[in-house]
Short mmCIF file of C-alpha atoms and ligand atoms in Angstrom, two decimals:
data_model
loop_
_atom_site.label_atom_id
_atom_site.label_comp_id
_atom_site.label_asym_id
_atom_site.label_seq_id
_atom_site.Cartn_x
_atom_site.Cartn_y
_atom_site.Cartn_z
CA UNK W 22 20.86 -7.24 9.42
CA UNK W 23 18.29 -4.93 11.03
CA UNK W 24 14.87 -6.20 12.09
CA UNK W 25 13.31 -4.05 9.34
CA UNK W 26 15.58 -5.48 6.59
CA UNK W 27 14.75 -8.97 7.85
CA UNK W 28 11.04 -8.14 7.64
CA UNK W 29 11.02 -6.83 4.07
CA UNK W 30 13.27 -9.67 2.86
CA UNK W 31 10.84 -12.13 4.49
CA UNK W 32 8.02 -10.42 2.55
CA UNK W 33 10.04 -10.91 -0.65
CA UNK W 34 10.53 -14.62 0.13
CA UNK W 35 6.89 -15.04 1.12
CA UNK W 36 5.84 -13.57 -2.23
CA UNK W 37 7.94 -16.14 -4.08
CA UNK W 38 6.48 -18.92 -1.93
CA UNK W 39 2.97 -17.93 -3.11
CA UNK W 40 3.03 -17.76 -6.92
CA UNK W 41 -0.76 -17.27 -6.95
CA UNK W 42 -0.09 -13.66 -5.89
CA UNK W 43 1.93 -13.07 -9.07
CA UNK W 44 -0.92 -14.57 -11.15
CA UNK W 45 -3.60 -12.60 -9.28
CA UNK W 46 -1.85 -9.30 -10.10
CA UNK W 47 -1.73 -10.27 -13.77
CA UNK W 48 -5.45 -11.13 -13.70
CA UNK W 49 -6.22 -7.77 -12.06
CA UNK W 50 -4.42 -5.97 -14.90
CA UNK W 51 -5.78 -8.19 -17.71
CA UNK W 52 -6.79 -6.22 -20.79
CA UNK W 53 -4.78 -3.14 -19.79
CA UNK W 54 -1.74 -1.67 -21.49
CA UNK W 55 0.72 -1.29 -18.62
CA UNK W 56 3.88 0.57 -19.53
CA UNK W 57 4.59 2.21 -16.14
CA UNK W 58 3.80 0.87 -12.71
CA UNK W 59 4.47 2.43 -9.31
CA UNK W 60 4.73 0.73 -5.90
CA UNK W 61 4.30 3.20 -3.01
CA UNK W 62 5.94 2.19 0.28
CA UNK W 63 7.49 -0.62 -1.75
CA UNK W 64 9.75 -2.31 0.81
CA UNK W 65 11.71 -4.85 -1.29
CA UNK W 66 9.37 -4.12 -4.22
CA UNK W 67 8.19 -7.68 -4.93
CA UNK W 68 4.71 -6.51 -6.02
CA UNK W 69 6.32 -4.99 -9.14
CA UNK W 70 7.57 -8.35 -10.40
CA UNK W 71 4.57 -9.50 -12.50
CA UNK W 72 4.33 -6.15 -14.26
CA UNK W 73 8.05 -5.87 -14.99
CA UNK W 74 8.82 -9.52 -15.75
CA UNK W 75 5.62 -10.59 -17.53
CA UNK W 76 4.09 -7.41 -18.96
CA UNK W 77 7.37 -5.66 -19.82
CA UNK W 78 6.40 -2.52 -17.89
CA UNK W 79 8.90 -0.11 -16.35
CA UNK W 80 8.66 -0.41 -12.60
CA UNK W 81 9.18 2.35 -10.07
CA UNK W 82 9.23 1.88 -6.32
CA UNK W 83 9.33 4.55 -3.63
CA UNK W 84 9.88 4.09 0.07
CA UNK W 85 10.76 6.51 2.82
CA UNK W 86 13.40 4.08 4.07
CA UNK W 87 16.84 4.23 2.37
CA UNK W 88 17.39 0.65 3.61
CA UNK W 89 14.34 -0.52 1.62
CA UNK W 90 15.54 1.24 -1.53
CA UNK W 91 18.96 -0.39 -1.25
CA UNK W 92 17.45 -3.85 -0.69
CA UNK W 93 14.94 -3.46 -3.54
CA UNK W 94 17.71 -2.45 -5.97
CA UNK W 95 19.80 -5.43 -4.96
CA UNK W 96 16.87 -7.91 -5.16
CA UNK W 97 15.90 -6.73 -8.65
CA UNK W 98 19.52 -6.88 -9.81
CA UNK W 99 19.58 -10.54 -8.72
CA UNK W 100 16.37 -11.12 -10.73
CA UNK W 101 18.15 -9.71 -13.80
CA UNK W 102 15.75 -6.79 -14.31
CA UNK W 103 17.71 -3.90 -12.83
CA UNK W 104 17.56 -1.86 -16.08
CA UNK W 105 13.75 -1.89 -16.00
CA UNK W 106 13.14 -0.71 -12.44
CA UNK W 107 14.02 2.35 -10.45
CA UNK W 108 13.76 2.87 -6.72
CA UNK W 109 13.66 6.22 -4.98
CA UNK W 110 13.71 7.28 -1.38
CA UNK W 111 10.58 9.41 -1.15
CA UNK W 112 7.62 9.90 1.17
CA UNK W 113 4.26 8.70 -0.13
CA UNK W 114 2.78 12.09 0.76
CA UNK W 115 4.82 13.94 -1.90
CA UNK W 116 5.48 11.68 -4.87
CA UNK W 117 8.19 12.99 -7.22
CA UNK W 118 6.25 12.30 -10.44
CA UNK W 119 4.14 14.37 -12.80
CA UNK W 120 0.36 13.95 -13.04
CA UNK W 121 -1.09 10.92 -14.88
CA UNK W 122 2.22 9.06 -15.19
CA UNK W 123 1.30 5.46 -14.29
CA UNK W 124 -1.28 2.98 -15.58
CA UNK W 125 -0.99 1.00 -12.33
CA UNK W 126 -0.20 2.25 -8.82
CA UNK W 127 0.12 -0.21 -5.95
CA UNK W 128 0.36 0.32 -2.24
CA UNK W 129 0.63 -2.77 -0.08
CA UNK W 130 0.28 -2.10 3.63
CA UNK W 131 1.98 1.28 3.64
CA UNK W 132 -1.23 3.30 4.03
CA UNK W 133 -1.63 2.63 7.79
CA UNK W 134 1.73 4.36 8.40
CA UNK W 135 1.46 7.40 6.13
CA UNK W 136 -0.60 10.57 6.03
CA UNK W 137 -3.67 8.91 4.51
CA UNK W 138 -5.30 11.92 2.87
CA UNK W 139 -2.09 13.26 1.32
CA UNK W 140 -0.81 9.87 0.16
CA UNK W 141 -4.11 8.85 -1.46
CA UNK W 142 -4.37 12.22 -3.15
CA UNK W 143 -0.82 11.77 -4.50
CA UNK W 144 -1.55 8.24 -5.73
CA UNK W 145 -4.66 9.51 -7.53
CA UNK W 146 -2.68 12.39 -9.03
CA UNK W 147 0.07 10.26 -10.58
CA UNK W 148 -2.39 7.57 -11.79
CA UNK W 149 -3.65 7.97 -15.35
CA UNK W 150 -7.41 8.33 -15.90
CA UNK W 151 -8.70 4.78 -16.37
CA UNK W 152 -5.68 3.49 -14.42
CA UNK W 153 -5.75 0.90 -11.66
CA UNK W 154 -4.87 1.41 -8.00
CA UNK W 155 -4.19 -1.81 -6.08
CA UNK W 156 -4.47 -0.95 -2.41
CA UNK W 157 -3.97 -3.36 0.47
CA UNK W 158 -5.15 -2.00 3.80
CA UNK W 159 -5.30 -2.90 7.45
CA UNK W 160 -8.97 -2.88 8.36
CA UNK W 161 -10.18 -2.15 11.90
CA UNK W 162 -10.88 -5.91 12.18
CA UNK W 163 -7.13 -6.59 11.77
CA UNK W 164 -6.24 -4.52 14.85
CA UNK W 165 -9.19 -5.69 16.95
CA UNK W 166 -8.21 -9.31 16.39
CA UNK W 167 -4.60 -8.53 17.31
CA UNK W 168 -5.78 -6.68 20.40
CA UNK W 169 -7.84 -9.66 21.63
CA UNK W 170 -4.94 -12.02 20.95
CA UNK W 171 -2.55 -9.79 22.93
CA UNK W 172 -5.02 -9.51 25.83
CA UNK W 173 -5.58 -13.28 25.92
CA UNK W 174 -1.80 -13.77 26.20
CA UNK W 175 -1.63 -10.99 28.83
CA UNK W 176 0.84 -9.01 26.65
CA UNK W 177 -0.05 -5.69 28.21
CA UNK W 178 2.49 -3.45 26.43
CA UNK W 179 1.61 -4.94 23.07
CA UNK W 180 -2.12 -4.60 23.79
CA UNK W 181 -1.59 -0.96 24.81
CA UNK W 182 0.21 -0.12 21.57
CA UNK W 183 -2.51 -1.78 19.47
CA UNK W 184 -5.17 0.04 21.49
CA UNK W 185 -3.39 3.34 20.67
CA UNK W 186 -3.66 2.55 16.94
CA UNK W 187 -7.38 1.83 17.34
CA UNK W 188 -7.86 5.11 19.21
CA UNK W 189 -5.89 7.07 16.56
CA UNK W 190 -7.91 5.41 13.80
CA UNK W 191 -11.18 6.20 15.57
CA UNK W 192 -10.19 9.86 15.99
CA UNK W 193 -9.24 9.94 12.33
CA UNK W 194 -12.55 8.42 11.24
CA UNK W 195 -14.63 10.73 13.44
CA UNK W 196 -12.80 14.01 12.86
CA UNK W 197 -11.07 13.52 9.51
CA UNK W 198 -7.78 14.48 11.20
CA UNK W 199 -5.07 11.86 11.45
CA UNK W 200 -3.29 12.22 14.80
CA UNK W 201 0.45 12.88 14.65
CA UNK W 202 3.43 12.27 16.87
CA UNK W 203 5.74 15.22 16.25
CA UNK W 204 5.56 15.59 12.46
CA UNK W 205 4.86 11.90 11.82
CA UNK W 206 1.32 10.67 11.23
CA UNK W 207 0.22 8.04 13.73
CA UNK W 208 -0.63 4.56 12.50
CA UNK W 209 -4.34 4.23 11.73
CA UNK W 210 -6.73 1.56 10.49
CA UNK W 211 -8.78 1.91 7.33
CA UNK W 212 -12.44 1.15 6.58
CA UNK W 213 -14.33 1.02 3.29
CA UNK W 214 -16.68 3.69 4.69
CA UNK W 215 -13.89 6.25 5.15
CA UNK W 216 -12.02 5.26 2.00
CA UNK W 217 -15.14 5.53 -0.17
CA UNK W 218 -15.68 9.10 0.98
CA UNK W 219 -12.07 10.01 0.13
CA UNK W 220 -12.15 8.11 -3.16
CA UNK W 221 -15.27 9.99 -4.27
CA UNK W 222 -13.38 13.29 -3.88
CA UNK W 223 -10.36 11.94 -5.76
CA UNK W 224 -12.24 10.46 -8.72
CA UNK W 225 -11.50 6.91 -7.58
CA UNK W 226 -14.00 4.06 -7.60
CA UNK W 227 -13.67 0.61 -6.00
CA UNK W 228 -14.27 -2.01 -8.68
CA UNK W 229 -13.67 -5.14 -6.61
CA UNK W 230 -11.23 -7.01 -4.43
CA UNK W 231 -8.25 -9.11 -5.37
CA UNK W 232 -8.83 -12.67 -4.19
CA UNK W 233 -5.66 -14.53 -3.31
CA UNK W 234 -3.76 -15.87 -0.31
CA UNK W 235 -2.79 -12.29 0.60
CA UNK W 236 -6.36 -11.05 0.90
CA UNK W 237 -8.99 -11.48 3.60
CA UNK W 238 -11.60 -9.38 5.38
CA UNK W 239 -8.99 -8.05 7.83
CA UNK W 240 -6.44 -7.06 5.19
CA UNK W 241 -8.33 -6.80 1.89
CA UNK W 242 -6.72 -5.83 -1.41
CA UNK W 243 -8.97 -3.28 -3.12
CA UNK W 244 -9.03 -2.84 -6.90
CA UNK W 245 -9.77 0.81 -7.61
CA UNK W 246 -10.10 2.66 -10.88
CA UNK W 247 -9.44 6.31 -11.56
CA UNK W 248 -12.62 7.31 -13.33
CA UNK W 249 -11.65 10.90 -14.01
CA UNK W 250 -8.70 13.10 -13.22
CA UNK W 251 -8.65 14.73 -9.79
CA UNK W 252 -7.84 18.03 -11.50
CA UNK W 253 -11.08 17.83 -13.48
CA UNK W 254 -13.09 17.14 -10.34
CA UNK W 255 -11.53 20.09 -8.52
CA UNK W 256 -12.46 22.43 -11.37
CA UNK W 257 -16.15 21.35 -11.42
C1 SAM N 291 4.47 -2.95 6.12
S1 SAM N 291 5.76 -2.36 5.11
C2 SAM N 291 5.21 -2.94 3.50
C3 SAM N 291 6.34 -2.98 2.50
C4 SAM N 291 5.95 -3.53 1.12
N1 SAM N 291 4.90 -2.75 0.52
C5 SAM N 291 5.54 -4.96 1.23
O1 SAM N 291 4.36 -5.26 0.99
O2 SAM N 291 6.40 -5.81 1.55
C6 SAM N 291 5.40 -0.61 5.03
C7 SAM N 291 6.42 0.16 4.21
O3 SAM N 291 5.99 1.51 4.13
C8 SAM N 291 7.13 2.33 4.22
N2 SAM N 291 6.72 3.67 4.66
C9 SAM N 291 6.34 4.06 5.90
N3 SAM N 291 6.04 5.37 5.90
C10 SAM N 291 6.22 5.81 4.63
C11 SAM N 291 6.04 7.08 3.99
N4 SAM N 291 5.62 8.17 4.65
N5 SAM N 291 6.31 7.16 2.67
C12 SAM N 291 6.74 6.07 1.97
N6 SAM N 291 6.91 4.87 2.52
C13 SAM N 291 6.65 4.72 3.83
C14 SAM N 291 8.04 1.61 5.21
O4 SAM N 291 9.39 2.04 5.10
C15 SAM N 291 7.82 0.16 4.79
O5 SAM N 291 8.75 -0.26 3.84
#
């Protein structure tokens, strides 16, 4: 098994070890009709479970990794809900869905690795007006803490690679341009300051944070509503 497969399977197991995460997602969606839910950069796709198993929604997961798609399909088959979920190999920056398709879109820790502006614009596009975006990010505080930890342990290579992420994120925040390596966007941190500016352009509004064992100030889970369609905003 590759290191990556081991990682996303560990995330699946960790989700099952913390049932309060399942309940917190249901609370976040309380009072909403959820018939279609999308997980962007889904890994094994565990975040879809409450919506598919409890709310009877159709779940869709996309990930750029074919390995993730294969694992997600197999995990959901074992859960007995393979007819109600679909997984596609697709980049977050060009989602293969029509506008306003989903009542809930989730993205757990994929944003740091993708083209932020394109991926958020795509998530807003496929989300229905009034729909909910559940977005878990890596805040600057997450990387600074890791950097200090690496420096204290004298892990110089590790510290250098974290420092590169902080530099890329700073460039991105100051210039609006996410640095790339070849065609791939470089990993960047997120802040509420930067996100709020992008959200305003996309007709998205932060309504709160999900409070559970998966959420803290370094890796918060933002609850965001699409207040109007991006198309309408563009035509104003
Ligand atoms: C940290 S993992 C999180 C996986 C899953 N969301 C979870 O919480 O377990 C980040 C995921 O984003 C995916 N990813 C990276 N770049 C992507 C892109 N451009 N488009 C779609 N998925 C991407 C990776 O393959 C990986 O599965």
